Coordinates of C-alpha atoms and ligand atoms in Angstrom, one line a residue:
M1 CA 0.0 0.0 0.0
I2 CA 1.4 3.4 -0.9
S3 CA 2.3 5.9 1.8
Y4 CA 0.5 9.2 2.5
E5 CA 3.5 11.1 1.1
E6 CA 3.6 9.1 -2.1
A7 CA -0.2 9.5 -2.6
L8 CA -0.1 13.2 -1.9
S9 CA 2.7 13.8 -4.4
I10 CA 0.7 12.0 -7.1
V11 CA -2.3 14.2 -6.4
L12 CA -0.2 17.3 -6.6
E13 CA 1.5 16.2 -9.8
Q14 CA -1.9 15.8 -11.4
S15 CA -3.3 19.2 -10.1
Q16 CA -2.5 22.1 -12.3
P17 CA -3.6 25.7 -12.0
L18 CA -6.7 26.5 -14.0
G19 CA -7.0 29.4 -16.5
E20 CA -7.2 33.0 -15.4
E21 CA -10.2 35.3 -15.1
T22 CA -10.4 39.0 -14.6
H23 CA -12.6 40.1 -11.7
R24 CA -13.6 43.5 -10.4
L25 CA -11.9 44.7 -7.2
N26 CA -14.7 43.7 -4.9
D27 CA -14.9 40.2 -6.2
L28 CA -11.2 39.3 -5.8
L29 CA -11.0 38.4 -2.2
G30 CA -9.8 34.8 -1.6
G31 CA -8.6 34.4 -5.2
V32 CA -5.0 34.0 -6.2
L33 CA -3.3 36.5 -8.5
A34 CA -2.5 35.0 -11.9
R35 CA 0.0 37.6 -12.9
P36 CA 2.4 40.0 -11.2
V37 CA 0.9 43.5 -10.6
L38 CA 3.1 46.3 -11.9
A39 CA 2.7 49.8 -10.6
P40 CA 0.8 51.9 -13.1
H41 CA 2.3 55.0 -11.5
D42 CA 4.6 56.1 -8.7
L43 CA 3.3 55.6 -5.2
P44 CA 3.0 58.0 -3.5
L45 CA 2.2 59.9 -6.6
F46 CA 3.4 63.2 -5.1
N47 CA 5.3 64.4 -2.1
N48 CA 2.8 64.7 0.8
S49 CA 2.7 65.4 4.5
A50 CA 2.6 62.5 7.0
V51 CA 1.3 64.9 9.7
D52 CA -0.7 68.0 10.3
G53 CA 2.1 70.6 10.6
F54 CA 4.1 73.4 9.1
G55 CA 6.4 73.2 6.1
V56 CA 9.8 74.8 6.7
R57 CA 13.2 75.2 5.3
I58 CA 15.7 73.4 7.5
S59 CA 18.2 76.3 7.9
D60 CA 15.4 78.7 9.1
I61 CA 14.7 76.6 12.2
A62 CA 18.1 75.1 13.0
S63 CA 18.2 76.9 16.3
A64 CA 14.6 76.5 17.3
T65 CA 13.8 75.1 20.8
S66 CA 10.8 75.3 23.1
D67 CA 12.6 78.1 25.1
E68 CA 13.7 80.0 22.1
P69 CA 11.3 79.4 19.2
V70 CA 11.8 80.7 15.7
R71 CA 9.1 83.0 14.3
L72 CA 8.1 82.4 10.7
K73 CA 5.5 84.2 8.5
N74 CA 2.6 81.9 7.7
I75 CA 1.7 82.2 4.0
G76 CA -1.3 79.9 3.9
T77 CA -2.8 76.5 4.4
I78 CA -2.7 73.5 2.0
Q79 CA -5.2 70.8 2.7
A80 CA -5.6 67.2 1.3
G81 CA -6.8 67.5 -2.3
D82 CA -5.3 70.9 -3.0
A83 CA -2.7 71.3 -5.8
P84 CA -0.4 74.1 -4.5
S85 CA 1.5 76.3 -6.9
L86 CA 3.4 78.4 -4.4
K87 CA 7.0 78.0 -3.5
L88 CA 8.2 78.5 0.1
A89 CA 10.7 81.3 0.5
A90 CA 13.2 81.7 3.3
G91 CA 11.7 83.0 6.6
S92 CA 8.2 81.8 5.9
T93 CA 6.2 78.7 6.6
V94 CA 3.0 77.1 5.2
K95 CA 0.5 74.9 7.0
V96 CA 0.3 71.5 5.4
L97 CA -2.3 69.0 6.6
T98 CA -1.9 65.2 6.5
G99 CA -2.0 63.8 3.0
A100 CA -1.8 67.3 1.4
Q101 CA 0.8 67.9 -1.4
V102 CA 4.0 69.5 -0.1
P103 CA 4.8 72.6 -2.1
D104 CA 8.2 73.3 -3.6
G105 CA 10.8 74.7 -1.2
V106 CA 9.5 72.8 1.8
E107 CA 12.3 70.6 3.2
A108 CA 10.5 69.2 6.3
I109 CA 7.2 69.4 8.1
V110 CA 7.2 70.3 11.8
M111 CA 4.3 68.7 13.7
Q112 CA 1.7 71.2 14.7
E113 CA 2.3 70.0 18.3
F114 CA 5.7 71.7 18.2
T115 CA 4.4 75.1 17.1
A116 CA 2.3 77.9 18.3
T117 CA 0.3 80.3 16.1
E118 CA 0.3 84.0 16.9
N119 CA -1.3 86.6 14.6
G120 CA -0.1 85.6 11.2
H121 CA 3.1 84.1 12.5
V122 CA 4.1 80.7 13.6
A123 CA 6.5 80.1 16.5
V124 CA 8.4 76.9 15.7
Q125 CA 9.7 75.2 18.9
S126 CA 11.8 72.4 17.3
S127 CA 14.4 71.9 14.6
A128 CA 13.9 69.3 12.0
R129 CA 15.8 66.8 9.9
A130 CA 15.7 67.1 6.1
G131 CA 12.7 65.2 4.8
E132 CA 11.1 64.8 8.3
N133 CA 7.4 63.9 8.1
I134 CA 7.4 64.0 4.3
R135 CA 6.2 61.0 2.3
W136 CA 8.2 61.2 -0.8
R137 CA 6.9 60.6 -4.3
S138 CA 7.7 57.0 -5.4
E139 CA 9.2 56.1 -2.0
E140 CA 7.1 52.9 -2.0
F141 CA 6.9 52.0 -5.7
K142 CA 8.2 53.5 -8.9
R143 CA 6.1 53.2 -12.0
E144 CA 6.5 49.7 -13.5
D145 CA 7.9 48.3 -10.3
T146 CA 6.5 44.8 -9.4
V147 CA 4.0 45.6 -6.6
L148 CA 2.8 42.1 -6.1
P149 CA 4.1 38.8 -7.5
A150 CA 1.8 36.3 -9.1
N151 CA 0.5 33.3 -7.1
I152 CA -0.3 35.2 -3.9
R153 CA -3.7 35.1 -2.2
V154 CA -5.9 38.2 -2.5
T155 CA -6.3 39.3 1.1
P156 CA -7.8 42.6 2.4
P157 CA -4.4 44.4 2.2
V158 CA -3.9 43.2 -1.4
V159 CA -7.4 44.6 -2.3
G160 CA -6.4 47.8 -0.6
L161 CA -3.1 48.0 -2.4
L162 CA -4.7 47.4 -5.8
A163 CA -7.2 50.1 -5.1
S164 CA -4.6 52.6 -4.0
L165 CA -2.9 52.0 -7.4
G166 CA -6.1 52.7 -9.2
C167 CA -6.6 49.1 -10.4
A168 CA -10.3 48.5 -10.8
S169 CA -9.8 44.8 -11.6
A170 CA -7.1 42.1 -11.6
A171 CA -6.5 38.6 -13.0
I172 CA -6.9 35.7 -10.7
F173 CA -6.9 31.9 -11.3
R174 CA -10.3 30.4 -11.9
R175 CA -11.6 28.6 -8.9
P176 CA -12.2 24.9 -9.4
K177 CA -15.8 23.8 -9.9
V178 CA -16.4 20.9 -7.5
A179 CA -19.2 18.4 -7.7
V180 CA -20.1 16.0 -4.9
V181 CA -21.7 12.6 -5.3
V182 CA -22.8 10.7 -2.1
T183 CA -23.6 7.0 -2.4
G184 CA -25.6 4.9 0.0
N185 CA -29.1 3.3 0.2
E186 CA -29.2 4.0 3.9
L187 CA -29.0 7.8 3.7
V188 CA -31.8 10.2 4.6
Q189 CA -31.6 14.0 4.6
P190 CA -31.7 15.7 8.0
G191 CA -35.2 16.9 8.7
E192 CA -36.8 13.8 7.1
P193 CA -38.3 10.9 9.0
L194 CA -35.8 8.1 9.5
P195 CA -37.0 4.6 8.5
P196 CA -35.4 1.6 10.4
G197 CA -31.9 0.8 9.3
H198 CA -31.3 4.2 7.9
I199 CA -29.0 7.1 9.0
Y200 CA -28.8 10.7 8.4
E201 CA -26.7 11.8 5.5
S202 CA -23.8 14.0 6.7
N203 CA -21.0 13.8 4.1
S204 CA -22.5 16.1 1.5
H205 CA -23.1 18.7 4.2
S206 CA -19.7 18.5 5.8
L207 CA -18.1 18.6 2.4
M208 CA -20.1 21.6 1.2
A209 CA -19.1 23.3 4.4
A210 CA -15.5 22.4 3.9
L211 CA -15.6 23.7 0.3
R212 CA -17.3 26.9 1.3
A213 CA -14.8 27.5 4.0
L214 CA -12.1 27.4 1.3
G215 CA -13.9 29.8 -1.0
C216 CA -15.1 27.1 -3.5
D217 CA -18.8 26.7 -4.0
P218 CA -19.7 23.2 -4.9
V219 CA -21.5 23.3 -8.3
A220 CA -23.8 20.4 -7.4
V221 CA -24.5 17.7 -4.9
H222 CA -25.8 14.4 -6.3
H223 CA -27.1 11.3 -4.6
A224 CA -26.7 7.8 -5.9
A225 CA -28.3 4.5 -4.8
D226 CA -26.0 1.5 -4.4
S227 CA -26.1 0.1 -7.9
L228 CA -23.5 0.2 -10.6
E229 CA -26.0 1.8 -13.0
A230 CA -27.0 4.6 -10.5
V231 CA -23.4 5.3 -9.4
F232 CA -22.1 5.3 -13.0
E233 CA -24.9 7.6 -14.3
T234 CA -24.6 10.0 -11.3
M235 CA -20.9 10.3 -11.7
R236 CA -21.2 10.8 -15.4
R237 CA -23.6 13.7 -14.9
A238 CA -21.5 15.2 -12.2
L239 CA -18.5 15.2 -14.4
E240 CA -20.2 17.2 -17.1
E241 CA -19.7 20.4 -15.1
A242 CA -16.9 19.8 -12.7
D243 CA -13.1 20.2 -12.5
I244 CA -13.1 18.0 -9.5
L245 CA -15.5 15.2 -8.6
I246 CA -15.7 14.0 -5.0
T247 CA -17.6 10.9 -4.2
T248 CA -18.2 9.5 -0.8
G249 CA -18.8 5.9 0.2
G250 CA -18.9 2.8 -2.0
V251 CA -15.2 2.7 -2.6
S252 CA -14.2 -0.1 -0.3
V253 CA -14.3 -3.9 -0.8
G254 CA -18.0 -4.4 -0.1
E255 CA -20.1 -6.1 -2.7
F256 CA -22.2 -2.9 -3.1
D257 CA -19.2 -0.6 -3.5
W258 CA -19.5 0.6 -7.1
V259 CA -17.4 3.7 -7.3
K260 CA -14.3 2.0 -8.7
D261 CA -16.3 0.1 -11.3
A262 CA -18.1 3.2 -12.3
A263 CA -14.9 5.1 -12.6
E264 CA -13.5 2.4 -14.9
R265 CA -16.5 2.6 -17.1
L266 CA -16.1 6.4 -17.2
E267 CA -12.5 5.9 -18.4
I268 CA -11.2 7.6 -15.3
Q269 CA -7.5 6.7 -15.1
S270 CA -6.8 5.2 -11.6
H271 CA -3.7 6.6 -9.9
F272 CA -4.1 5.0 -6.5
W273 CA -6.7 3.1 -4.4
K274 CA -5.9 2.5 -0.8
V275 CA -3.3 4.5 1.1
A276 CA -1.6 3.4 4.4
I277 CA -3.4 5.9 6.6
K278 CA -6.0 5.7 9.3
P279 CA -8.8 6.7 8.9
G280 CA -9.3 6.8 5.1
K281 CA -7.5 3.7 3.9
P282 CA -9.8 3.0 0.9
V283 CA -9.4 6.4 -0.7
F284 CA -9.3 6.4 -4.5
F285 CA -7.8 9.0 -6.8
G286 CA -8.1 9.1 -10.6
T287 CA -8.0 11.6 -13.4
R288 CA -9.9 12.0 -16.7
D289 CA -8.6 13.8 -19.7
F290 CA -11.2 15.4 -21.8
A291 CA -9.7 14.0 -25.0
R292 CA -10.3 10.5 -23.5
G293 CA -13.6 11.2 -21.8
G294 CA -15.5 12.6 -24.8
T295 CA -16.7 16.1 -23.8
C296 CA -14.4 18.6 -25.3
D297 CA -13.7 21.6 -23.2
S298 CA -10.1 22.7 -23.7
E299 CA -10.3 25.2 -20.9
R300 CA -10.7 22.4 -18.3
G301 CA -8.6 19.6 -19.8
R302 CA -8.1 17.3 -16.9
Q303 CA -10.6 16.4 -14.2
L304 CA -9.6 15.0 -10.8
V305 CA -11.7 12.4 -9.2
F306 CA -11.5 11.7 -5.5
G307 CA -13.3 8.6 -4.3
L308 CA -13.4 9.3 -0.6
P309 CA -14.5 6.7 1.9
G310 CA -18.0 6.7 3.4
N311 CA -17.3 7.1 7.1
P312 CA -17.8 10.8 8.0
V313 CA -14.5 11.3 9.8
A314 CA -12.6 9.5 7.0
V315 CA -14.3 11.8 4.4
L316 CA -13.3 15.0 6.1
L317 CA -9.8 13.9 6.9
T318 CA -9.1 12.6 3.3
F319 CA -10.6 15.9 2.1
Y320 CA -8.2 17.7 4.3
L321 CA -5.2 15.6 3.4
F322 CA -5.7 15.2 -0.4
V323 CA -8.4 17.5 -1.8
K324 CA -7.4 20.7 0.0
P325 CA -3.8 20.6 -1.3
A326 CA -5.2 19.9 -4.8
L327 CA -7.6 22.8 -4.6
K328 CA -4.7 25.1 -3.5
K329 CA -2.5 24.1 -6.3
M330 CA -5.3 24.4 -8.9
Q331 CA -5.9 27.9 -7.6
G332 CA -2.3 28.8 -8.3
L333 CA -1.0 28.7 -4.7
A334 CA 2.5 27.4 -4.1
P335 CA 2.6 24.7 -1.4
M336 CA 3.5 26.1 2.0
P337 CA 6.2 24.5 4.1
A338 CA 4.4 22.3 6.5
F339 CA 4.0 24.0 9.8
M340 CA 4.5 21.3 12.5
P341 CA 4.8 22.7 16.0
K342 CA 5.6 20.3 18.8
A343 CA 3.5 19.6 21.8
R344 CA 3.7 17.4 24.8
L345 CA 1.4 14.4 24.7
L346 CA -0.9 14.1 27.7
S347 CA -1.7 10.4 27.4
D348 CA -0.3 7.2 25.9
L349 CA -1.3 6.3 22.4
R350 CA -1.1 2.7 21.1
K351 CA -1.9 1.1 17.7
K352 CA -0.9 -1.7 15.4
P353 CA 2.0 -0.9 13.0
G354 CA 1.2 -0.6 9.3
R355 CA -0.7 2.7 8.8
L356 CA 0.0 6.3 9.5
D357 CA -2.7 7.3 12.0
F358 CA -4.1 10.9 12.2
V359 CA -5.2 11.1 15.8
R360 CA -7.8 13.8 16.5
A361 CA -6.6 16.0 19.4
R362 CA -6.9 19.2 21.2
L363 CA -4.1 21.7 21.9
G364 CA -3.6 23.3 25.3
Q365 CA -0.8 25.0 27.3
D366 CA 0.8 24.6 30.7
G367 CA 4.0 25.8 32.4
E368 CA 6.2 23.7 30.1
G369 CA 4.6 24.8 26.9
L370 CA 2.2 23.4 24.3
T371 CA 0.3 20.3 25.2
V372 CA -1.8 17.9 23.1
N373 CA -4.7 15.8 24.3
P374 CA -6.1 13.0 22.1
A375 CA -9.9 13.5 21.8
N376 CA -12.3 10.8 23.0
R377 CA -14.2 9.0 20.2
Q378 CA -11.5 8.2 17.7
G379 CA -13.6 5.9 15.5
S380 CA -13.7 6.9 11.8
H381 CA -17.5 7.0 12.1
M382 CA -17.3 9.3 15.2
L383 CA -17.6 12.9 14.1
G384 CA -17.8 13.9 17.7
G385 CA -14.0 13.5 18.1
L386 CA -13.2 15.5 15.0
A387 CA -15.7 18.1 15.8
V388 CA -13.9 19.1 19.0
A389 CA -10.3 18.6 17.6
D390 CA -8.1 21.5 16.6
C391 CA -5.1 19.4 15.5
L392 CA -4.0 16.0 14.3
I393 CA -1.2 13.9 15.9
P394 CA 0.6 12.0 13.1
F395 CA 1.2 8.6 14.7
G396 CA 4.0 7.1 12.5
R397 CA 3.2 4.2 10.1
E398 CA 5.5 1.7 11.8
E399 CA 5.1 3.0 15.4
S400 CA 3.0 1.2 17.9
L401 CA 3.4 3.4 21.0
M402 CA 3.6 7.1 21.7
S403 CA 4.2 7.7 25.4
E404 CA 2.6 10.3 27.6
G405 CA 5.0 13.1 28.2
S406 CA 6.8 12.8 24.9
W407 CA 7.1 15.7 22.5
T408 CA 5.3 15.1 19.2
E409 CA 4.8 17.1 16.0
I410 CA 1.2 18.1 15.5
I411 CA -0.7 19.3 12.4
P412 CA -2.9 22.2 13.2
L413 CA -6.4 21.8 11.7
D414 CA -7.5 24.9 9.9
W415 CA -10.6 24.4 7.8
S416 CA -10.7 28.0 6.5
A417 CA -7.1 29.1 5.7
M418 CA -5.6 28.0 2.5
Ligands
AMP1 P1 -19.4 2.7 2.7 O1 -17.9 2.9 2.4 O2 -20.3 3.1 1.6 O3 -19.6 1.3 3.1 O4 -19.7 3.6 3.9 C1 -19.0 3.4 5.1 C2 -19.8 3.9 6.3 O5 -20.0 5.3 6.1 C3 -21.1 3.3 6.4 O6 -21.4 3.1 7.8 C4 -22.1 4.3 5.8 O7 -23.4 4.2 6.3 C5 -21.4 5.6 6.2 N1 -21.8 6.6 5.2 C6 -21.6 6.5 3.9 N2 -22.0 7.7 3.3 C7 -22.4 8.5 4.3 C8 -23.0 9.8 4.3 N3 -23.1 10.5 3.2 N4 -23.4 10.3 5.5 C9 -23.2 9.6 6.6 N5 -22.7 8.4 6.7 C10 -22.3 7.8 5.5
MG2 MG1 -22.1 2.5 1.1

């Protein structure tokens, strides 16, 4: 059985960024820039004041102190939005408000707090360094400078920066269209009466929530009964509109598990089935090229198919471990170095060797630092354990004991951040 690392690298190899789309400023948040942004003009565009104060020539006020202020003639006020044409002459000063253009001849701005105004004159109580409190033209960016590289996430400061450069739109990678197919005769939607032997269907809901939290709206959720015909037909329809198809259930070795057979009939190329992890062992991954699959849509090219297990915890963890990295790469984000802080284990953990376990756990803190406490309810059908977890403890494939008090790496669980 292949390892988690091998399986993940196969998924990433098959995941390529989608095409780019131009969006207006207010629709960019959460997208990933598809091209570098170059400064259309200098920023700041003109010399302006960082404070409310008085523009001076340095030599005029070199001797100024609070005990012996220097008196300068006030020749006017420039406020933000004015375009001054005056030039400051020796022996005079001009009031310049924050963000207002600094007129020629001004070498520094003395903060209003270090001045006193007296009938047409200003007593300056402090000297100043050349350039003090002036925000110089192009000090942040020169025209044509690279302001932002490609492949970075559009966050609120990115939106603000684009706006401050006058950009009304920008190109981001298209977000993947994801379709979900849940399989199972036993499933009933929450809110409906539950016949004997049935259970409430949770996978479509948890997956939709997981997708939304990452900024991807699922295009459709389909339900299939446990027959080859139903699973095949439902997957076929779902693939008509999706870059990524996620199925849940029906992918193990049971006699009513049809996802793999349906995938074969749909000419989905299998890359792996079964990974040495727990939970989530039966996870399937395949791809379909449009040239092979029939429908021709050159923009999409290759579709990814994740056959996730049926157990609700296994679904979400395999989503987290395989689908989320694929979504990131398809959106143009470079993989981040894994952030694995260490924490002190608060109880023994035991298992059989053979699979990498992802133990659901909660972080805490005590006098010695970070602690980690395995959650109760570790079964792969027990969402209760995952619902209260904020991290995973990777319990090595060939390990069988992790002792209380030992320091272990942990994987923080973050459903929202990419
Ligand atoms: P399967 O792999 O189809 O045998 O499913 C494994 C387990 O997950 C079974 O106990 C199913 O009842 C359960 N299961 C499958 N799909 C769902 C779902 N959508 N919601 C909740 N439980 C499910
Ligand atoms: Mg089933």
